């Protein structure tokens, strides 16, 4: 049996049994909404100047009403984005033996290539391979990263520095939109951490029977997702799945569980999923910006009062949260329930 899906795909013409979802848990692709999407926010005037408050309000509205938005004029150059997508594709096109040098099924390893979500605990597999990297502070992790393709470390480092800058700016805006001090959330994240994944979804002979990633909420603070030109991401809005079709050089930003906690549920970490198709491979590159494992997370004191807004979550360390996320697997019941008061 091949450890990675990429290498299994070429040997099959129907999907293997372990990828087939029960009828009650299939994508139902003909019920998906395609005619409207999530908000697109222009970050051109985010950095001070008289229009900052307008941008902050647009971000706050998107967080409250969708938990998801797209951003343009975000400050990350087309060159940096182009190189990241290119090196990602090159990596997944390397020969099997070369890719397998990075393979591990241990979710606590800081650099690893794996498949599905957590093969140690899950019963049904998902149609995805992924390379996962820790990337902040960069100098602690770069030496673990793949050296093939030859420009991998350089292109990915550059991309990480850029998305980190964007994440910090977005967290400032999100703090302000909640009427918190500008650096409130950035301070709450302790020493900060940044992870990324390169998701590779090969073409699938029967896309109606399986997922690239089943519906889930992200455990971190915010996610900045880059996707190639192939659609696949869907977001739950008012009980319906909406397709988020790619706009080149924009990012998709979503609220993760930790912002839901800090905001005491003003902002929600919304369910999303990736579906696959029978024609084309798809690549997505999420940056997961998160607290350091020792950071203690909980609702911001300014957003709670005993009478009208009692705290909904107990305080916990992000390390504890992150472990429970990987252990219980991806499913639509949020991990947050375990931390509710
Ligand atoms: C994720 C995720 C969506 C996508 O990796 O957490 O939601 O489109 N990815 O790949
Ligand atoms: Ni996700």
Short mmCIF file of C-alpha atoms and ligand atoms in Angstrom, two decimals:
data_model
loop_
_atom_site.label_atom_id
_atom_site.label_comp_id
_atom_site.label_asym_id
_atom_site.label_seq_id
_atom_site.Cartn_x
_atom_site.Cartn_y
_atom_site.Cartn_z
CA UNK A 1 0.00 0.00 0.00
CA UNK A 2 1.32 3.45 -0.97
CA UNK A 3 1.62 5.83 2.01
CA UNK A 4 0.74 8.92 -0.05
CA UNK A 5 -2.42 9.50 -2.07
CA UNK A 6 -0.47 11.18 -4.89
CA UNK A 7 1.18 7.86 -5.67
CA UNK A 8 -1.95 5.76 -5.16
CA UNK A 9 -4.06 7.81 -7.59
CA UNK A 10 -2.30 6.66 -10.72
CA UNK A 11 -2.95 3.00 -9.82
CA UNK A 12 -6.76 3.23 -9.39
CA UNK A 13 -9.74 4.22 -11.55
CA UNK A 14 -12.39 4.29 -8.82
CA UNK A 15 -11.99 5.55 -5.29
CA UNK A 16 -10.81 3.00 -2.73
CA UNK A 17 -13.32 1.96 -0.05
CA UNK A 18 -11.61 3.81 2.81
CA UNK A 19 -12.29 7.20 1.15
CA UNK A 20 -16.04 6.68 0.70
CA UNK A 21 -18.23 8.70 3.09
CA UNK A 22 -21.57 7.38 4.31
CA UNK A 23 -24.53 8.78 2.35
CA UNK A 24 -25.44 11.16 5.19
CA UNK A 25 -22.02 12.83 4.99
CA UNK A 26 -21.34 13.60 1.33
CA UNK A 27 -20.62 16.94 -0.37
CA UNK A 28 -24.03 17.11 -2.23
CA UNK A 29 -22.37 19.34 -4.79
CA UNK A 30 -25.63 20.30 -6.53
CA UNK A 31 -26.82 22.04 -3.33
CA UNK A 32 -23.80 24.37 -3.16
CA UNK A 33 -24.31 28.12 -3.74
CA UNK A 34 -22.15 29.63 -6.50
CA UNK A 35 -23.83 32.97 -7.13
CA UNK A 36 -22.53 34.93 -4.17
CA UNK A 37 -19.40 34.74 -2.14
CA UNK A 38 -17.70 36.13 0.96
CA UNK A 39 -16.78 39.85 1.28
CA UNK A 40 -13.70 41.23 -0.48
CA UNK A 41 -11.87 43.81 1.65
CA UNK A 42 -9.39 46.28 0.14
CA UNK A 43 -6.49 46.77 2.58
CA UNK A 44 -4.99 49.71 0.63
CA UNK A 45 -5.81 52.21 3.39
CA UNK A 46 -5.39 49.95 6.41
CA UNK A 47 -2.18 51.49 7.66
CA UNK A 48 -3.22 54.73 9.33
CA UNK A 49 -4.52 57.74 7.50
CA UNK A 50 -8.11 58.91 7.64
CA UNK A 51 -9.58 55.78 6.03
CA UNK A 52 -8.24 53.24 8.51
CA UNK A 53 -11.48 53.17 10.48
CA UNK A 54 -13.48 52.35 7.33
CA UNK A 55 -11.26 49.35 6.59
CA UNK A 56 -11.38 48.22 10.23
CA UNK A 57 -15.17 48.40 10.13
CA UNK A 58 -15.31 46.36 6.91
CA UNK A 59 -13.11 43.70 8.55
CA UNK A 60 -15.25 43.71 11.72
CA UNK A 61 -18.47 43.32 9.71
CA UNK A 62 -16.99 40.43 7.72
CA UNK A 63 -15.80 38.70 10.91
CA UNK A 64 -19.19 39.09 12.57
CA UNK A 65 -21.34 38.09 9.59
CA UNK A 66 -19.19 35.52 7.76
CA UNK A 67 -16.09 34.63 9.78
CA UNK A 68 -14.43 34.71 6.34
CA UNK A 69 -13.28 37.39 3.91
CA UNK A 70 -10.90 37.91 0.99
CA UNK A 71 -8.25 40.61 0.91
CA UNK A 72 -6.62 42.57 -1.91
CA UNK A 73 -3.87 45.21 -1.78
CA UNK A 74 -2.55 43.19 1.14
CA UNK A 75 1.11 44.07 0.64
CA UNK A 76 2.39 40.65 -0.45
CA UNK A 77 3.86 40.93 -3.95
CA UNK A 78 2.79 38.87 -6.94
CA UNK A 79 6.35 37.62 -7.20
CA UNK A 80 6.36 36.20 -3.65
CA UNK A 81 2.94 34.58 -4.17
CA UNK A 82 3.87 33.23 -7.60
CA UNK A 83 7.06 31.63 -6.27
CA UNK A 84 5.21 30.02 -3.36
CA UNK A 85 2.63 28.40 -5.64
CA UNK A 86 5.30 27.33 -8.10
CA UNK A 87 7.56 25.68 -5.54
CA UNK A 88 4.53 23.97 -3.96
CA UNK A 89 3.58 22.37 -7.25
CA UNK A 90 7.18 21.39 -7.94
CA UNK A 91 7.39 19.71 -4.53
CA UNK A 92 4.35 17.50 -5.13
CA UNK A 93 5.63 16.60 -8.59
CA UNK A 94 8.92 15.25 -7.22
CA UNK A 95 9.46 11.48 -7.49
CA UNK A 96 7.86 9.43 -4.72
CA UNK A 97 11.20 8.45 -3.15
CA UNK A 98 12.22 12.10 -2.88
CA UNK A 99 8.94 13.18 -1.28
CA UNK A 100 8.90 10.24 1.13
CA UNK A 101 12.06 11.51 2.82
CA UNK A 102 9.76 13.97 4.62
CA UNK A 103 6.98 11.49 5.50
CA UNK A 104 5.65 11.07 9.04
CA UNK A 105 2.26 10.24 10.56
CA UNK A 106 3.10 11.90 13.90
CA UNK A 107 1.02 15.12 14.18
CA UNK A 108 3.43 16.59 16.73
CA UNK A 109 6.39 16.61 14.33
CA UNK A 110 7.19 20.18 13.32
CA UNK A 111 8.02 19.34 9.67
CA UNK A 112 6.27 16.47 7.96
CA UNK A 113 4.62 15.27 4.80
CA UNK A 114 1.47 13.29 5.40
CA UNK A 115 -1.88 12.36 3.94
CA UNK A 116 -5.60 12.82 4.75
CA UNK A 117 -5.70 14.42 8.25
CA UNK A 118 -4.54 12.12 11.05
CA UNK A 119 -4.09 8.56 9.78
CA UNK A 120 -3.43 7.34 13.33
CA UNK A 121 -6.92 8.16 14.58
CA UNK A 122 -9.34 8.55 11.66
CA UNK A 123 -11.67 5.90 10.17
CA UNK A 124 -12.35 7.50 6.78
CA UNK A 125 -9.59 9.03 4.70
CA UNK A 126 -9.70 12.38 2.90
CA UNK A 127 -8.47 13.05 -0.64
CA UNK A 128 -5.41 15.10 0.26
CA UNK A 129 -1.66 14.95 0.82
CA UNK A 130 -0.04 17.78 2.74
CA UNK A 131 3.30 19.12 3.78
CA UNK A 132 3.18 20.79 7.14
CA UNK A 133 5.79 23.23 8.41
CA UNK A 134 6.31 25.28 11.52
CA UNK A 135 7.66 28.64 10.46
CA UNK A 136 8.04 31.09 13.32
CA UNK A 137 10.65 31.85 14.50
CA UNK A 138 12.00 30.89 11.08
CA UNK A 139 15.55 30.16 12.24
CA UNK A 140 14.26 27.44 14.59
CA UNK A 141 12.69 25.45 11.75
CA UNK A 142 14.14 26.21 8.32
CA UNK A 143 16.91 23.62 8.73
CA UNK A 144 14.22 20.89 8.96
CA UNK A 145 12.50 21.85 5.70
CA UNK A 146 12.89 20.03 2.38
CA UNK A 147 15.96 20.98 0.33
CA UNK A 148 14.32 19.81 -2.89
CA UNK A 149 13.15 21.71 -4.97
CA UNK A 150 16.40 23.68 -4.51
CA UNK A 151 14.64 27.04 -4.00
CA UNK A 152 12.12 25.61 -1.50
CA UNK A 153 13.65 27.04 1.67
CA UNK A 154 14.30 30.48 0.20
CA UNK A 155 10.91 30.92 -1.51
CA UNK A 156 8.96 29.57 1.44
CA UNK A 157 10.88 31.68 4.01
CA UNK A 158 10.18 34.81 2.02
CA UNK A 159 6.50 33.90 1.81
CA UNK A 160 6.32 33.23 5.57
CA UNK A 161 7.85 36.58 6.49
CA UNK A 162 5.30 38.32 4.29
CA UNK A 163 2.27 36.46 5.60
CA UNK A 164 3.43 36.98 9.18
CA UNK A 165 3.51 40.75 8.59
CA UNK A 166 0.00 40.58 7.14
CA UNK A 167 -1.28 38.44 10.04
CA UNK A 168 -0.02 40.93 12.63
CA UNK A 169 -1.68 43.83 10.76
CA UNK A 170 -4.96 41.92 10.49
CA UNK A 171 -4.91 41.04 14.19
CA UNK A 172 -4.43 44.72 15.04
CA UNK A 173 -7.44 45.60 12.90
CA UNK A 174 -9.50 42.78 14.40
CA UNK A 175 -8.61 43.97 17.93
CA UNK A 176 -9.72 47.49 17.09
CA UNK A 177 -12.92 46.24 15.48
CA UNK A 178 -13.77 44.60 18.81
CA UNK A 179 -13.06 47.87 20.62
CA UNK A 180 -9.93 46.41 22.20
CA UNK A 181 -6.47 48.03 22.30
CA UNK A 182 -4.76 47.76 18.93
CA UNK A 183 -2.15 45.27 20.22
CA UNK A 184 -4.52 43.31 22.47
CA UNK A 185 -4.71 40.11 20.42
CA UNK A 186 -1.05 40.20 19.40
CA UNK A 187 -0.11 40.42 23.10
CA UNK A 188 -2.53 37.63 24.00
CA UNK A 189 -0.70 35.26 21.61
CA UNK A 190 2.38 35.18 23.86
CA UNK A 191 5.54 34.58 21.84
CA UNK A 192 3.40 33.82 18.74
CA UNK A 193 3.65 30.84 16.40
CA UNK A 194 3.08 30.35 12.70
CA UNK A 195 2.46 27.08 10.92
CA UNK A 196 1.72 26.45 7.29
CA UNK A 197 0.45 23.64 5.18
CA UNK A 198 0.82 22.97 1.50
CA UNK A 199 -2.28 21.00 0.59
CA UNK A 200 -2.22 18.89 -2.55
CA UNK A 201 -5.54 17.52 -3.82
CA UNK A 202 -5.04 15.13 -6.75
CA UNK A 203 -7.88 14.69 -9.29
CA UNK A 204 -10.48 12.28 -7.89
CA UNK A 205 -12.47 9.80 -10.02
CA UNK A 206 -15.59 10.14 -7.80
CA UNK A 207 -15.64 13.59 -6.16
CA UNK A 208 -19.22 13.23 -4.91
CA UNK A 209 -18.26 10.45 -2.50
CA UNK A 210 -15.42 12.04 -0.56
CA UNK A 211 -13.79 15.27 0.63
CA UNK A 212 -10.41 16.89 0.21
CA UNK A 213 -11.02 18.10 3.74
CA UNK A 214 -14.34 17.53 5.54
CA UNK A 215 -16.11 20.45 7.28
CA UNK A 216 -14.02 21.81 10.14
CA UNK A 217 -13.14 24.98 12.03
CA UNK A 218 -9.49 26.03 12.32
CA UNK A 219 -8.00 25.78 15.84
CA UNK A 220 -5.58 28.73 15.51
CA UNK A 221 -6.14 32.52 15.72
CA UNK A 222 -6.44 33.44 12.03
CA UNK A 223 -5.79 31.62 8.78
CA UNK A 224 -4.51 33.28 5.60
CA UNK A 225 -5.20 30.97 2.69
CA UNK A 226 -3.62 31.11 -0.73
CA UNK A 227 -5.21 28.92 -3.39
CA UNK A 228 -4.29 28.26 -7.00
CA UNK A 229 -6.78 28.84 -9.83
CA UNK A 230 -8.77 25.63 -9.22
CA UNK A 231 -11.96 25.99 -7.11
CA UNK A 232 -12.55 23.73 -4.10
CA UNK A 233 -13.01 25.79 -0.93
CA UNK A 234 -16.54 26.07 0.48
CA UNK A 235 -17.74 28.00 3.53
CA UNK A 236 -20.89 27.43 5.60
CA UNK A 237 -23.18 30.47 5.75
CA UNK A 238 -26.69 30.28 7.27
CA UNK A 239 -26.74 26.50 6.88
CA UNK A 240 -25.69 26.51 3.19
CA UNK A 241 -22.31 25.82 1.63
CA UNK A 242 -20.96 28.71 -0.47
CA UNK A 243 -18.17 28.11 -3.02
CA UNK A 244 -15.27 30.57 -2.73
CA UNK A 245 -13.87 30.73 -6.23
CA UNK A 246 -10.27 31.85 -6.58
CA UNK A 247 -9.37 35.44 -7.45
CA UNK A 248 -5.68 35.44 -8.45
CA UNK A 249 -3.32 37.10 -5.94
CA UNK A 250 -5.94 37.60 -3.25
CA UNK A 251 -5.91 35.79 0.10
CA UNK A 252 -8.79 34.29 1.99
CA UNK A 253 -8.77 35.12 5.69
CA UNK A 254 -10.76 33.30 8.34
CA UNK A 255 -11.30 33.58 12.05
CA UNK A 256 -10.02 30.56 13.98
CA UNK A 257 -11.19 29.19 17.32
CA UNK A 258 -8.83 31.42 19.36
CA UNK A 259 -10.41 34.65 18.07
CA UNK A 260 -13.83 33.19 18.83
CA UNK A 261 -12.63 32.67 22.42
CA UNK A 262 -10.99 36.11 22.82
CA UNK A 263 -14.08 37.81 21.38
CA UNK A 264 -16.33 35.72 23.67
CA UNK A 265 -18.32 34.60 20.61
CA UNK A 266 -18.76 38.02 18.95
CA UNK A 267 -16.83 36.48 16.07
CA UNK A 268 -17.28 32.86 15.08
CA UNK A 269 -14.81 30.33 13.77
CA UNK A 270 -16.85 29.14 10.81
CA UNK A 271 -17.03 25.65 9.27
CA UNK A 272 -15.38 25.25 5.90
CA UNK A 273 -14.33 22.34 3.72
CA UNK A 274 -12.43 21.48 0.55
CA UNK A 275 -14.04 19.42 -2.19
CA UNK A 276 -12.22 17.74 -5.05
CA UNK A 277 -12.91 17.36 -8.78
CA UNK A 278 -12.26 14.72 -11.40
CA UNK A 279 -10.16 16.81 -13.79
CA UNK A 280 -7.51 18.89 -12.11
CA UNK A 281 -5.10 18.77 -9.22
CA UNK A 282 -5.49 21.64 -6.75
CA UNK A 283 -3.03 23.33 -4.41
CA UNK A 284 -3.81 25.50 -1.42
CA UNK A 285 -1.38 27.03 1.04
CA UNK A 286 -2.88 28.01 4.40
CA UNK A 287 -0.87 30.01 6.94
CA UNK A 288 -2.10 29.26 10.43
CA UNK A 289 -1.22 32.12 12.73
CA UNK A 290 -1.44 31.04 16.36
CA UNK A 291 -0.55 31.62 19.99
CA UNK A 292 2.65 30.01 21.30
CA UNK A 293 1.86 26.76 23.17
CA UNK A 294 2.38 28.41 26.60
CA UNK A 295 0.00 31.34 25.90
CA UNK A 296 -3.09 31.34 28.12
CA UNK A 297 -6.21 32.00 26.10
CA UNK A 298 -9.59 33.20 27.35
CA UNK A 299 -12.24 35.85 26.69
CA UNK A 300 -10.90 39.45 26.82
CA UNK A 301 -11.90 40.96 30.20
CA UNK A 302 -13.18 44.10 28.42
CA UNK A 303 -15.72 42.00 26.50
CA UNK A 304 -17.28 40.29 29.52
CA UNK A 305 -19.52 41.42 32.31
CA UNK A 306 -21.16 39.06 34.77
CA UNK A 307 -24.73 40.11 33.99
CA UNK A 308 -25.07 40.56 30.23
CA UNK A 309 -21.95 38.92 28.80
CA UNK A 310 -20.69 36.19 31.12
CA UNK A 311 -17.49 34.47 29.97
CA UNK A 312 -18.28 31.49 27.73
CA UNK A 313 -14.85 29.82 27.96
CA UNK A 314 -12.49 28.90 30.74
CA UNK A 315 -8.85 29.90 30.43
CA UNK A 316 -6.61 27.27 28.85
CA UNK A 317 -3.16 27.01 27.33
CA UNK A 318 -2.97 26.89 23.54
CA UNK A 319 -0.76 23.79 23.84
CA UNK A 320 -3.63 21.96 25.52
CA UNK A 321 -6.09 23.09 22.86
CA UNK A 322 -3.84 22.13 19.98
CA UNK A 323 -3.34 18.60 21.32
CA UNK A 324 -7.08 18.01 21.61
CA UNK A 325 -7.59 19.28 18.05
CA UNK A 326 -5.24 16.75 16.50
CA UNK A 327 -6.41 13.92 18.72
CA UNK A 328 -10.11 14.13 18.01
CA UNK A 329 -9.85 14.55 14.24
CA UNK A 330 -11.69 16.76 11.80
CA UNK A 331 -15.40 16.85 12.29
CA UNK A 332 -18.07 19.44 12.42
CA UNK A 333 -18.41 19.43 16.19
CA UNK A 334 -16.03 22.11 17.30
CA UNK A 335 -13.25 21.42 19.77
CA UNK A 336 -14.37 24.58 21.57
CA UNK A 337 -17.11 22.68 23.40
CA UNK A 338 -14.48 21.07 25.61
CA UNK A 339 -13.40 24.50 26.84
CA UNK A 340 -16.84 25.99 27.46
CA UNK A 341 -17.82 27.03 30.98
C1 LIG B 1 -7.20 23.93 5.94
C2 LIG B 1 -8.25 24.32 4.98
C3 LIG B 1 -8.95 24.71 2.70
C4 LIG B 1 -8.49 24.52 1.31
O1 LIG B 1 -6.12 23.49 5.49
O2 LIG B 1 -7.45 24.07 7.16
O3 LIG B 1 -9.32 24.63 5.40
O4 LIG B 1 -9.11 25.10 0.42
N1 LIG B 1 -7.98 24.29 3.66
O5 LIG B 1 -7.53 23.78 1.09
NI1 LIG B 2 -9.28 24.96 7.54
#
